[in-house]
Amino acid sequence: MLTPERQQIILELLKTKNVVTVHEMCEATDASVSTIRRDLAQLESEEKLRRVHGGASRLHSKITEPTVMEKSAKNISEKKAIASYAASLVENGDCVYLDAGTSTMQMVPFLRGKDIVVVTNGFHLIDPLIKNEIETYILGGKMKVKTGAVVGAKALDSIETYRFDKSFIGINGIHEKYGYTTPDPEEAIMKRKAIGLSQKSYILADHSKLKEVTFSKVAEISEASIITSYHEKDELKQLKSLTTVEVVRK
Amino acid sequence: MLTPERQQIILELLKTKNVVTVHEMCEATDASVSTIRRDLAQLESEEKLRRVHGGASRLHSKITEPTVMEKSAKNISEKKAIASYAASLVENGDCVYLDAGTSTMQMVPFLRGKDIVVVTNGFHLIDPLIKNEIETYILGGKMKVKTGAVVGAKALDSIETYRFDKSFIGINGIHEKYGYTTPDPEEAIMKRKAIGLSQKSYILADHSKLKEVTFSKVAEISEASIITSYHEKDELKQLKSLTTVEVVRK
DNA sequence: TCGTTTTTGAACATTTTTGATTGATTTTTG
DNA sequence: CAAAAATCAATCAAAAATGTTCAAAAACGA
C-alpha cells in the first residue's frame, strides 16, 4: 500500500471517529505500528491531526473542519435522502442559493454535472462545490467562526446583488404557528433575505426539527416549501394546510 | 505501444484511482518499470500528476489543498522572512487587506494576537486567519478554482465597501518601467482596487520577481512600497528612486 | 540499405520505506 | 504509591523502490 493511500485511510478514520487508536489504524491499513507512527508524526507536522497517547485525534479546529460539524450532526442518512431529493429539483440553468449548514452541504455531491450557478454563504460548502465542478459564488462579509457562515451587514448587502431561481435553507425549528426558526439572529436574517430573493424556497429539515421552536424567526411557514423525511402522518397535517410538504423516505 | 498512448493510460488510471502503483501501471501498459518511471518523471514535470514512493497520485486539490500549493511554492524561507517583516508593520486597530496568495498567507501566523480586522479575497487565507483568532471578512464574488481567489465584478463591488489602513499584495513581476504586473487580469484588477482603497500599500515579492514583467498591470511602482529580500544592491537602485524598498535578510 | 537517433528493458548501486527490537516513558491497575 | 501494562522514540537490517548507466531494439531519414 502506498503512503498517501495509507494516510488517506487514517484521515478518513478520523473523520468518523474523532479519536482512533494506533491499533485500529494498523488493522485498517495492514501496516505495522512503526509505520503508523511515522505516518502520524508526519500528519501531525502537517497539522492534519493531533497525536495523543495511544493514537490520534482530530484537531478540533474552529472552522476548518466541516467534518466535526458533519459528524456531530445527527441523522446523516436522513439528511442525505432529503438532500438527494432537494438536489433533484435543481435544473440546468438554475441560479441556486445554498444556505450554510450540513443539510445543504449534503446536497452538493448530488448537484455534480448540473449546469448551474451556486451562491452560498457557507464557507464549508466552497470546497465540495469546487470539487464537484460547480460554478460557485461566495457572499462577502464577516466570517462567523462557530458555523463557518458569512453573516452581518456586509453579507446582507452582498446577497442583495443576486436573484435566485431556487434557494435551499437549513433550519432548526418548524412550527405551524411560529414559523421557521433558527438559534442565531444573524443567520436568521440571511436565511430570510435569501427566501425573499428566490422564486422558490425550500426548507430542508429532518424529523427532529418538526414542532420545534428556537430563538430567531426566519419566515412564515407559507413562504417556503418543506422537504422532510418520513413521519407519522398526523404531525404533518397542519403544515400541509399551510405549504407544500415533500416527504422523503430514507 | 506509443508513448502518448501509454501516458494516457496512466492518466486514465489516476482518474479512477487517486493513487496507482508502478506495478499496476506496468500491467496496464505492458511496459517495463523503467519505461513507466520515465513516463512518470515526464508527467510530473508537466504537472499532470505527483510522484510518490511506489507510484503516483493525482494532484487532487483543485482548491482544497493549500499544502500542495504551499509546498510547490518556491522560496518559502524567503517568503517567510518577508512575511514576518510585513506583519510587523501591522498595528493594533488596523484594518488590513490581504491579497490572495502564498506570500500573504505566510503573514498570517505573525499576525496572531494583534487586535485587527482583516479583509481578504483569498479562500485559503480564511482558515489560518480564523485559527489565529483574527476577525476576518471575506469578499463576495466568484470563486476562482485555480488560485482560490475571489474575483470578478461582484468582488470589485464588494471590496468597494471597505477602506483599509494597509494592504499587502503579492505580485509576480516588478519592473521600474512597466510597474507591478501579474498574469491574471481579473486578479490584477482586484489588486489595483485594493491599493486604491488603502492608505498605504505594500508589495510582497521574493527576489525572483524583480525585473520580471507579466501580462496584467496592477499599478505603477510609486503607488506602493516594496518588501523584498536581500539582493545585489545595484538591482534595487532604480526602484529605490521610485518608491520605498524594504530589504529583508532571510 | 545503411548510419543515426530515439526508445526500451535489464543490471546495479543508491535511496527510501518498512517492520522488528530495544530500552525509556507514560498510563493504568492493584 | 508501586508494579504491571501499554505506548513511545530510536535504531537497525531487510525489503522495496529509485535513478543511472548501458546495450539491444525500434524508428527514422537519407
Coordinates of C-alpha atoms (C1' of nucleotides) in Angstrom, one line a residue:
Chain A
M1 CA 0.0 0.0 0.0
L2 CA 1.3 3.4 -0.9
T3 CA 2.0 6.1 1.7
P4 CA -0.7 8.6 0.5
E5 CA -3.3 5.9 0.4
R6 CA -2.5 4.8 3.9
Q7 CA -2.5 8.3 5.2
Q8 CA -5.8 8.9 3.5
I9 CA -7.3 6.0 5.3
I10 CA -6.1 7.3 8.6
L11 CA -7.7 10.7 7.9
E12 CA -10.9 9.0 6.8
L13 CA -11.0 7.0 10.0
L14 CA -10.6 10.2 11.9
K15 CA -13.5 11.8 10.2
T16 CA -15.8 9.1 11.5
K17 CA -14.3 8.6 14.9
N18 CA -12.8 11.7 16.5
V19 CA -10.1 9.5 18.1
V20 CA -8.5 6.5 16.6
T21 CA -6.1 4.1 18.2
V22 CA -2.8 3.1 16.6
H23 CA -4.0 -0.5 16.7
E24 CA -7.2 0.4 14.8
M25 CA -5.1 2.1 12.2
C26 CA -2.9 -0.9 11.8
E27 CA -5.8 -3.1 11.2
A28 CA -7.4 -0.7 8.7
T29 CA -4.2 -0.4 6.7
D30 CA -2.4 -3.7 7.3
A31 CA 0.7 -1.7 8.3
S32 CA 2.9 -2.1 11.3
V33 CA 2.8 0.1 14.3
S34 CA 6.1 1.7 13.3
T35 CA 4.7 2.7 10.0
I36 CA 1.6 4.1 11.5
R37 CA 3.6 6.0 14.0
R38 CA 5.7 7.5 11.3
D39 CA 2.6 8.5 9.4
L40 CA 1.1 10.1 12.5
A41 CA 4.3 12.1 13.1
Q42 CA 4.2 13.4 9.5
L43 CA 0.5 14.1 9.5
E44 CA 0.8 15.9 12.8
S45 CA 3.5 18.1 11.4
E46 CA 1.2 18.9 8.5
E47 CA -1.4 19.8 11.0
K48 CA -3.8 17.2 9.7
L49 CA -4.4 15.6 13.1
R50 CA -3.2 15.7 16.7
R51 CA -1.3 12.8 18.2
V52 CA -2.5 11.5 21.6
H53 CA -1.1 8.7 23.7
G54 CA -2.3 5.6 22.0
G55 CA -3.4 7.1 18.8
A56 CA -4.6 10.3 17.2
S57 CA -7.4 12.7 17.5
R58 CA -8.9 15.2 15.2
L59 CA -7.7 18.7 15.7
H60 CA -10.9 20.4 16.8
S61 CA -10.3 23.4 14.8
K62 CA -12.7 26.2 15.0
I63 CA -13.9 26.4 11.5
T64 CA -11.7 24.4 9.3
E65 CA -13.1 21.0 9.9
P66 CA -16.5 20.6 8.4
T67 CA -16.1 17.0 9.4
V68 CA -16.5 17.9 13.0
M69 CA -19.8 19.6 12.3
E70 CA -20.7 16.9 9.9
K71 CA -20.0 14.0 12.2
S72 CA -21.6 15.6 15.3
A73 CA -24.6 16.2 13.1
K74 CA -27.2 13.5 13.7
N75 CA -29.5 11.8 11.2
I76 CA -26.9 11.8 8.4
S77 CA -28.7 9.2 6.3
E78 CA -31.9 11.0 6.7
K79 CA -30.2 14.3 5.7
K80 CA -28.7 12.5 2.7
A81 CA -32.1 11.3 1.5
I82 CA -33.5 14.8 1.9
A83 CA -30.5 16.3 0.2
S84 CA -30.8 13.9 -2.7
Y85 CA -34.4 14.9 -3.3
A86 CA -33.7 18.6 -2.9
A87 CA -30.9 18.3 -5.5
S88 CA -33.2 16.6 -7.9
L89 CA -35.3 19.8 -8.0
V90 CA -32.4 21.8 -9.4
E91 CA -32.4 22.1 -13.2
N92 CA -29.8 23.1 -15.7
G93 CA -29.6 26.9 -16.0
D94 CA -30.8 27.5 -12.4
C95 CA -29.2 30.0 -10.2
V96 CA -29.3 28.5 -6.7
Y97 CA -28.7 29.7 -3.2
L98 CA -27.4 27.2 -0.7
D99 CA -27.6 28.2 2.9
A100 CA -24.6 27.4 5.2
G101 CA -25.1 24.2 7.1
T102 CA -24.8 20.4 7.0
S103 CA -28.1 19.8 5.3
T104 CA -27.3 21.9 2.3
M105 CA -23.8 20.5 2.2
Q106 CA -25.2 17.1 1.7
M107 CA -26.8 18.3 -1.5
V108 CA -23.6 19.2 -3.2
P109 CA -22.5 15.7 -4.5
F110 CA -25.9 15.3 -6.0
L111 CA -25.5 18.5 -7.9
R112 CA -22.5 17.3 -9.8
G113 CA -22.7 17.6 -13.5
K114 CA -25.5 20.1 -13.5
D115 CA -25.0 23.3 -15.4
I116 CA -25.9 25.7 -12.7
V117 CA -24.6 28.6 -10.7
V118 CA -24.5 28.3 -6.9
V119 CA -24.3 31.2 -4.5
T120 CA -23.6 30.4 -0.8
N121 CA -22.7 32.0 2.5
G122 CA -21.3 28.7 3.7
F123 CA -17.5 28.5 3.9
H124 CA -17.7 24.8 4.3
L125 CA -19.6 24.4 1.0
I126 CA -17.0 26.0 -1.1
D127 CA -14.6 23.2 -1.2
P128 CA -17.1 20.4 -2.1
L129 CA -18.7 22.7 -4.6
I130 CA -15.5 23.4 -6.4
K131 CA -14.6 19.7 -6.2
N132 CA -17.8 18.9 -7.9
E133 CA -17.0 21.4 -10.6
I134 CA -19.9 23.7 -9.9
E135 CA -19.6 27.4 -10.6
T136 CA -19.6 29.0 -7.2
Y137 CA -20.0 32.5 -5.8
I138 CA -19.5 33.3 -2.2
L139 CA -21.2 36.1 -0.3
G140 CA -18.9 38.7 1.2
G141 CA -19.0 39.6 4.8
K142 CA -17.9 38.6 8.3
M143 CA -16.7 35.0 8.8
K144 CA -18.5 33.6 11.7
V145 CA -16.2 31.2 13.5
K146 CA -18.6 28.8 15.0
T147 CA -20.6 27.9 12.0
G148 CA -18.4 28.9 9.1
A149 CA -21.1 31.1 7.8
V150 CA -20.7 34.5 6.2
V151 CA -23.0 36.9 8.0
G152 CA -23.5 40.5 9.0
A153 CA -24.4 43.8 7.3
K154 CA -21.9 43.3 4.5
A155 CA -23.3 39.8 3.8
L156 CA -26.8 41.3 3.6
D157 CA -25.6 43.9 1.1
S158 CA -23.8 41.1 -0.8
I159 CA -26.8 38.8 -1.1
E160 CA -28.9 41.8 -2.3
T161 CA -27.0 41.8 -5.5
Y162 CA -28.3 38.4 -6.5
R163 CA -31.6 36.9 -7.6
F164 CA -32.2 33.2 -7.3
D165 CA -34.4 30.7 -9.0
K166 CA -34.3 28.4 -6.0
S167 CA -32.9 28.6 -2.5
F168 CA -32.3 25.8 -0.1
I169 CA -32.3 26.6 3.5
G170 CA -31.4 24.6 6.6
I171 CA -33.5 25.2 9.6
N172 CA -33.7 24.3 13.3
G173 CA -37.3 24.7 14.1
I174 CA -40.5 24.3 12.2
H175 CA -43.8 25.2 13.9
E176 CA -47.1 25.9 12.3
K177 CA -47.7 28.9 14.5
Y178 CA -44.2 30.3 15.0
G179 CA -42.9 29.5 11.5
Y180 CA -39.3 28.7 10.7
T181 CA -36.8 29.5 13.4
T182 CA -33.1 29.2 14.0
P183 CA -31.0 30.0 17.0
D184 CA -28.7 32.6 15.6
P185 CA -30.3 36.0 14.7
E186 CA -27.6 36.9 12.3
E187 CA -28.0 33.7 10.3
A188 CA -31.8 34.1 10.5
I189 CA -31.6 37.4 8.7
M190 CA -29.5 35.8 6.0
K191 CA -32.0 33.0 5.5
R192 CA -34.9 35.4 5.5
K193 CA -33.3 37.5 2.9
A194 CA -32.4 34.5 0.7
I195 CA -36.0 33.4 0.8
G196 CA -37.1 36.9 -0.2
L197 CA -34.8 36.9 -3.2
S198 CA -35.8 33.5 -4.5
Q199 CA -38.6 32.5 -6.9
K200 CA -39.0 29.3 -4.9
S201 CA -37.6 28.4 -1.5
Y202 CA -37.1 25.0 0.1
I203 CA -36.6 24.3 3.8
L204 CA -34.5 21.2 4.5
A205 CA -35.3 19.6 7.8
D206 CA -35.0 16.2 9.3
H207 CA -37.8 15.0 11.5
S208 CA -36.2 16.3 14.7
K209 CA -36.9 19.8 13.6
L210 CA -40.7 19.5 13.4
K211 CA -42.7 21.1 16.1
E212 CA -39.6 22.8 17.4
V213 CA -39.2 26.5 18.1
T214 CA -35.9 28.3 18.5
F215 CA -34.9 31.8 19.1
S216 CA -34.9 33.7 15.8
K217 CA -37.7 33.7 13.3
V218 CA -36.8 33.3 9.7
A219 CA -40.2 33.3 7.9
E220 CA -43.7 32.1 8.0
I221 CA -44.4 28.5 7.0
S222 CA -46.2 29.6 3.8
E223 CA -43.2 31.4 2.5
A224 CA -41.3 28.2 1.6
S225 CA -41.8 24.6 0.8
I226 CA -40.7 21.9 3.2
I227 CA -38.6 18.9 2.4
T228 CA -38.5 16.4 5.3
S229 CA -38.3 12.7 5.9
Y230 CA -41.0 10.1 6.6
H231 CA -43.1 10.7 9.6
E232 CA -46.4 9.9 11.3
K233 CA -49.0 11.3 9.1
D234 CA -50.8 13.4 11.5
E235 CA -47.9 15.5 12.5
L236 CA -47.7 17.0 9.0
K237 CA -51.3 17.7 8.5
Q238 CA -51.3 21.2 9.8
L239 CA -48.2 22.1 7.9
K240 CA -49.6 20.7 4.7
S241 CA -52.5 23.1 5.0
L242 CA -50.1 26.0 5.0
T243 CA -47.5 25.0 2.4
T244 CA -46.2 22.2 0.1
V245 CA -44.5 19.4 2.1
E246 CA -42.4 16.8 0.4
V247 CA -41.8 13.7 2.4
V248 CA -38.8 11.6 1.5
R249 CA -38.2 8.1 2.7
K250 CA -34.8 7.4 3.9
Chain B
M1 CA 2.7 0.9 -27.7
L2 CA 3.3 4.6 -28.3
T3 CA 4.4 6.9 -25.7
P4 CA 1.4 9.2 -25.7
E5 CA -0.9 6.3 -25.6
R6 CA 0.9 4.8 -22.6
Q7 CA 0.8 8.1 -20.7
Q8 CA -2.8 8.5 -21.5
I9 CA -3.5 5.1 -19.9
I10 CA -1.6 6.2 -16.8
L11 CA -3.6 9.4 -16.5
E12 CA -6.9 7.5 -17.0
L13 CA -5.8 5.1 -14.3
L14 CA -5.3 8.0 -12.0
K15 CA -8.7 9.4 -12.7
T16 CA -10.3 6.3 -11.3
K17 CA -7.9 5.5 -8.5
N18 CA -6.4 8.5 -6.8
V19 CA -3.2 6.6 -6.3
V20 CA -1.7 4.0 -8.6
T21 CA 1.4 1.8 -8.1
V22 CA 4.2 1.5 -10.6
H23 CA 3.4 -2.2 -10.8
E24 CA -0.3 -1.5 -11.7
M25 CA 0.8 0.8 -14.5
C26 CA 3.2 -1.8 -15.8
E27 CA 0.4 -4.3 -16.1
A28 CA -2.0 -1.9 -17.7
T29 CA 0.5 -0.8 -20.3
D30 CA 2.7 -3.9 -20.8
A31 CA 5.7 -1.7 -20.3
S32 CA 8.7 -2.2 -18.0
V33 CA 9.2 -0.4 -14.8
S34 CA 11.9 1.7 -16.3
T35 CA 9.6 3.0 -19.0
I36 CA 6.9 3.7 -16.5
R37 CA 9.3 5.6 -14.4
R38 CA 10.4 7.7 -17.3
D39 CA 6.8 8.5 -18.1
L40 CA 6.2 9.4 -14.5
A41 CA 9.1 11.7 -14.4
Q42 CA 7.9 13.4 -17.5
L43 CA 4.3 13.6 -16.5
E44 CA 5.3 15.1 -13.1
S45 CA 7.3 17.8 -14.7
E46 CA 4.3 18.6 -16.8
E47 CA 2.3 18.8 -13.6
K48 CA -0.1 16.1 -14.7
L49 CA 0.4 14.0 -11.6
R50 CA 2.5 13.8 -8.4
R51 CA 5.0 11.1 -7.9
V52 CA 5.0 9.2 -4.6
H53 CA 7.3 6.4 -3.5
G54 CA 5.9 3.3 -5.1
G55 CA 3.7 5.0 -7.8
A56 CA 1.9 8.2 -8.4
S57 CA -1.0 10.2 -7.1
R58 CA -3.4 12.6 -8.5
L59 CA -2.6 16.1 -7.7
H60 CA -6.2 16.2 -6.4
S61 CA -6.6 19.5 -4.7
K62 CA -8.4 21.7 -7.1
I63 CA -8.6 24.2 -4.4
T64 CA -8.8 22.3 -1.1
E65 CA -5.1 21.6 -0.5
P66 CA -3.3 24.7 0.4
T67 CA -0.4 22.4 1.5
V68 CA 0.1 21.4 -2.1
M69 CA 0.2 25.0 -3.1
E70 CA 2.4 25.8 -0.2
K71 CA 4.8 23.0 -1.0
S72 CA 5.1 23.7 -4.7
A73 CA 5.7 27.3 -3.8
K74 CA 9.4 28.1 -4.1
N75 CA 11.5 30.3 -1.8
I76 CA 9.4 29.5 1.2
S77 CA 12.0 30.6 3.8
E78 CA 12.4 33.8 1.8
K79 CA 8.7 34.4 1.8
K80 CA 8.5 33.8 5.5
A81 CA 11.1 36.4 6.2
I82 CA 9.3 38.9 4.0
A83 CA 6.0 38.0 5.6
S84 CA 7.4 38.4 9.1
Y85 CA 8.6 41.9 8.4
A86 CA 5.3 42.8 6.6
A87 CA 3.3 41.6 9.6
S88 CA 5.4 43.7 11.9
L89 CA 4.1 46.8 10.1
V90 CA 0.6 45.9 11.2
E91 CA -0.5 47.7 14.4
N92 CA -3.4 47.2 16.7
G93 CA -6.6 48.8 15.4
D94 CA -5.6 48.5 11.8
C95 CA -8.0 47.4 9.1
V96 CA -5.9 45.3 6.8
Y97 CA -6.4 43.9 3.3
L98 CA -4.6 40.6 2.5
D99 CA -4.4 39.7 -1.1
A100 CA -4.9 36.0 -2.1
G101 CA -1.6 34.1 -2.5
T102 CA 1.1 32.3 -0.7
S103 CA 3.1 35.3 0.2
T104 CA 0.3 36.9 2.2
M105 CA -0.7 33.6 3.7
Q106 CA 2.8 33.4 5.2
M107 CA 1.9 36.6 7.1
V108 CA -1.0 35.2 9.0
P109 CA 0.8 33.3 11.8
F110 CA 2.8 36.5 12.5
L111 CA -0.5 38.5 13.0
R112 CA -1.6 36.3 15.8
G113 CA -2.7 38.3 18.9
K114 CA -3.0 41.6 17.1
D115 CA -6.2 43.4 17.5
I116 CA -7.0 43.9 13.9
V117 CA -9.6 43.3 11.2
V118 CA -8.5 41.5 8.1
V119 CA -10.4 41.6 4.8
T120 CA -9.3 39.1 2.1
N121 CA -10.2 37.7 -1.2
G122 CA -8.2 34.5 -0.6
F123 CA -10.1 31.5 0.2
H124 CA -7.0 29.8 1.5
L125 CA -6.4 32.5 4.0
I126 CA -9.7 32.1 5.8
D127 CA -8.8 29.0 7.7
P128 CA -5.4 30.2 9.0
L129 CA -6.9 33.6 9.9
I130 CA -9.6 32.0 11.9
K131 CA -7.2 29.6 13.6
N132 CA -5.1 32.6 14.6
E133 CA -8.1 34.2 16.1
I134 CA -8.2 37.2 13.8
E135 CA -11.5 38.9 12.9
T136 CA -12.0 38.1 9.2
Y137 CA -14.1 39.4 6.4
I138 CA -14.2 37.7 3.1
L139 CA -15.0 39.5 -0.2
G140 CA -18.0 38.2 -2.1
G141 CA -17.8 37.1 -5.6
K142 CA -16.8 34.3 -7.9
M143 CA -14.6 31.6 -6.6
K144 CA -11.7 31.1 -9.0
V145 CA -10.8 27.5 -8.9
K146 CA -7.1 27.6 -9.8
T147 CA -6.0 30.2 -7.3
G148 CA -8.7 30.1 -4.7
A149 CA -9.2 33.8 -5.1
V150 CA -12.5 35.6 -5.1
V151 CA -12.6 37.7 -8.3
G152 CA -15.0 39.3 -10.8
A153 CA -17.4 42.1 -10.9
K154 CA -19.1 41.2 -7.6
A155 CA -15.8 41.1 -5.9
L156 CA -15.0 44.6 -7.1
D157 CA -18.3 45.8 -5.8
S158 CA -17.6 44.0 -2.6
I159 CA -14.2 45.5 -2.0
E160 CA -15.5 49.0 -2.7
T161 CA -17.4 48.9 0.5
Y162 CA -14.2 48.8 2.6
R163 CA -11.4 51.2 3.3
F164 CA -8.0 49.9 4.5
D165 CA -5.2 51.2 6.7
K166 CA -2.8 48.9 5.0
S167 CA -2.9 46.4 2.2
F168 CA -0.5 43.6 1.4
I169 CA -0.3 42.4 -2.1
G170 CA 1.5 39.5 -3.7
I171 CA 2.9 40.1 -7.1
N172 CA 4.6 38.3 -10.0
G173 CA 6.5 41.0 -11.7
I174 CA 8.2 44.2 -10.6
H175 CA 9.8 46.4 -13.3
E176 CA 10.7 50.0 -13.0
K177 CA 9.2 50.8 -16.3
Y178 CA 6.2 48.5 -16.5
G179 CA 5.3 48.6 -12.9
Y180 CA 3.7 45.8 -10.9
T181 CA 2.3 43.0 -13.0
T182 CA 0.6 39.7 -12.5
P183 CA -0.5 37.1 -15.0
D184 CA -4.3 37.1 -14.4
P185 CA -6.2 40.2 -15.4
E186 CA -9.1 39.5 -13.0
E187 CA -6.7 39.3 -10.1
A188 CA -4.8 42.3 -11.3
I189 CA -8.0 44.4 -11.1
M190 CA -8.6 43.2 -7.5
K191 CA -5.0 44.1 -6.5
R192 CA -5.3 47.5 -8.2
K193 CA -8.5 48.3 -6.4
A194 CA -7.1 47.2 -3.1
I195 CA -4.2 49.6 -3.5
G196 CA -6.6 52.4 -4.4
L197 CA -8.6 51.8 -1.2
S198 CA -5.6 51.7 1.1
Q199 CA -3.8 54.5 3.0
K200 CA -0.6 52.5 2.5
S201 CA 0.1 49.5 0.3
Y202 CA 2.9 47.0 0.4
I203 CA 4.1 44.7 -2.4
L204 CA 5.4 41.4 -1.2
A205 CA 7.9 39.9 -3.6
D206 CA 10.8 37.5 -3.3
H207 CA 13.8 38.2 -5.4
S208 CA 12.7 36.1 -8.3
K209 CA 10.0 38.7 -9.1
L210 CA 12.4 41.6 -9.7
K211 CA 12.9 42.7 -13.2
E212 CA 10.1 40.5 -14.3
V213 CA 7.1 41.5 -16.4
T214 CA 3.9 39.5 -16.8
F215 CA 0.7 40.1 -18.5
S216 CA -1.6 42.4 -16.5
K217 CA -0.5 45.6 -15.0
V218 CA -1.6 46.3 -11.4
A219 CA -0.1 49.7 -10.7
E220 CA 2.9 52.0 -11.1
I221 CA 5.9 51.3 -8.9
S222 CA 5.4 54.6 -7.0
E223 CA 1.9 53.6 -5.8
A224 CA 3.1 51.1 -3.2
S225 CA 6.1 50.2 -1.1
I226 CA 8.1 47.1 -1.9
I227 CA 9.1 44.5 0.7
T228 CA 11.7 42.1 -0.8
S229 CA 14.7 40.0 0.3
Y230 CA 18.3 40.7 0.2
H231 CA 19.8 41.4 -3.2
E232 CA 22.7 42.8 -5.1
K233 CA 22.5 46.4 -4.3
D234 CA 22.5 47.8 -7.8
E235 CA 19.4 46.0 -8.9
L236 CA 17.3 47.9 -6.5
K237 CA 18.8 51.3 -7.2
Q238 CA 16.3 52.3 -9.8
L239 CA 13.3 51.0 -7.8
K240 CA 14.5 53.0 -4.8
S241 CA 14.4 56.2 -6.7
L242 CA 10.7 55.5 -7.4
T243 CA 9.4 54.2 -4.0
T244 CA 10.3 52.8 -0.6
V245 CA 12.0 49.5 -0.7
E246 CA 12.5 47.4 2.4
V247 CA 15.1 44.7 2.1
V248 CA 14.7 41.8 4.5
R249 CA 17.5 39.3 5.1
K250 CA 16.4 35.7 5.1
Chain C
dT1 C1' 20.0 -0.4 -47.3
dC2 C1' 22.9 2.0 -44.1
dG3 C1' 24.0 5.1 -40.5
dT4 C1' 21.9 7.9 -36.9
dT5 C1' 18.7 8.9 -33.3
dT6 C1' 15.3 7.5 -30.1
dT7 C1' 13.2 4.3 -27.1
dT8 C1' 13.3 0.4 -24.4
dG9 C1' 14.4 -3.1 -20.8
dA10 C1' 17.8 -5.0 -17.8
dA11 C1' 21.5 -4.6 -14.4
dC12 C1' 23.4 -2.4 -10.5
dA13 C1' 24.4 0.9 -6.9
dT14 C1' 21.8 4.0 -4.0
dT15 C1' 18.0 5.7 -1.5
dT16 C1' 13.7 5.2 0.8
dT17 C1' 10.5 2.6 3.2
dT18 C1' 9.3 -0.9 6.3
dG19 C1' 8.8 -3.9 10.4
dA20 C1' 11.1 -5.8 14.4
dT21 C1' 13.7 -4.9 18.6
dT22 C1' 15.3 -2.3 22.3
dG23 C1' 15.1 0.5 26.3
dA24 C1' 12.7 4.6 28.0
dT25 C1' 8.4 6.9 29.1
dT26 C1' 3.7 7.1 30.1
dT27 C1' -0.7 5.3 31.7
dT28 C1' -3.3 2.1 34.1
dT29 C1' -4.1 -1.1 37.7
dG30 C1' -3.9 -3.1 42.2
Chain D
dC1 C1' 2.4 4.5 45.7
dA2 C1' 4.5 0.9 43.2
dA3 C1' 4.1 -2.8 39.9
dA4 C1' 2.2 -4.0 35.5
dA5 C1' 0.8 -2.9 31.1
dA6 C1' 0.8 -0.2 27.2
dT7 C1' 2.9 3.1 24.3
dC8 C1' 6.7 5.7 22.6
dA9 C1' 11.1 7.2 20.2
dA10 C1' 15.3 5.5 18.4
dT11 C1' 17.9 2.2 16.0
dC12 C1' 18.9 -1.4 12.6
dA13 C1' 18.7 -4.7 9.0
dA14 C1' 15.8 -6.4 5.3
dA15 C1' 12.9 -5.4 1.5
dA16 C1' 11.2 -2.4 -1.9
dA17 C1' 11.6 1.3 -5.0
dT18 C1' 14.5 4.6 -7.4
dG19 C1' 17.9 6.7 -10.6
dT20 C1' 21.6 5.8 -13.6
dT21 C1' 24.0 3.5 -17.0
dC22 C1' 24.4 0.7 -21.0
dA23 C1' 23.4 -2.3 -24.8
dA24 C1' 19.8 -4.0 -27.7
dA25 C1' 15.8 -3.0 -30.4
dA26 C1' 13.0 0.1 -32.9
dA27 C1' 12.1 4.1 -35.6
dC28 C1' 13.8 7.4 -38.6
dG29 C1' 16.0 9.9 -42.6
dA30 C1' 18.6 9.8 -46.5

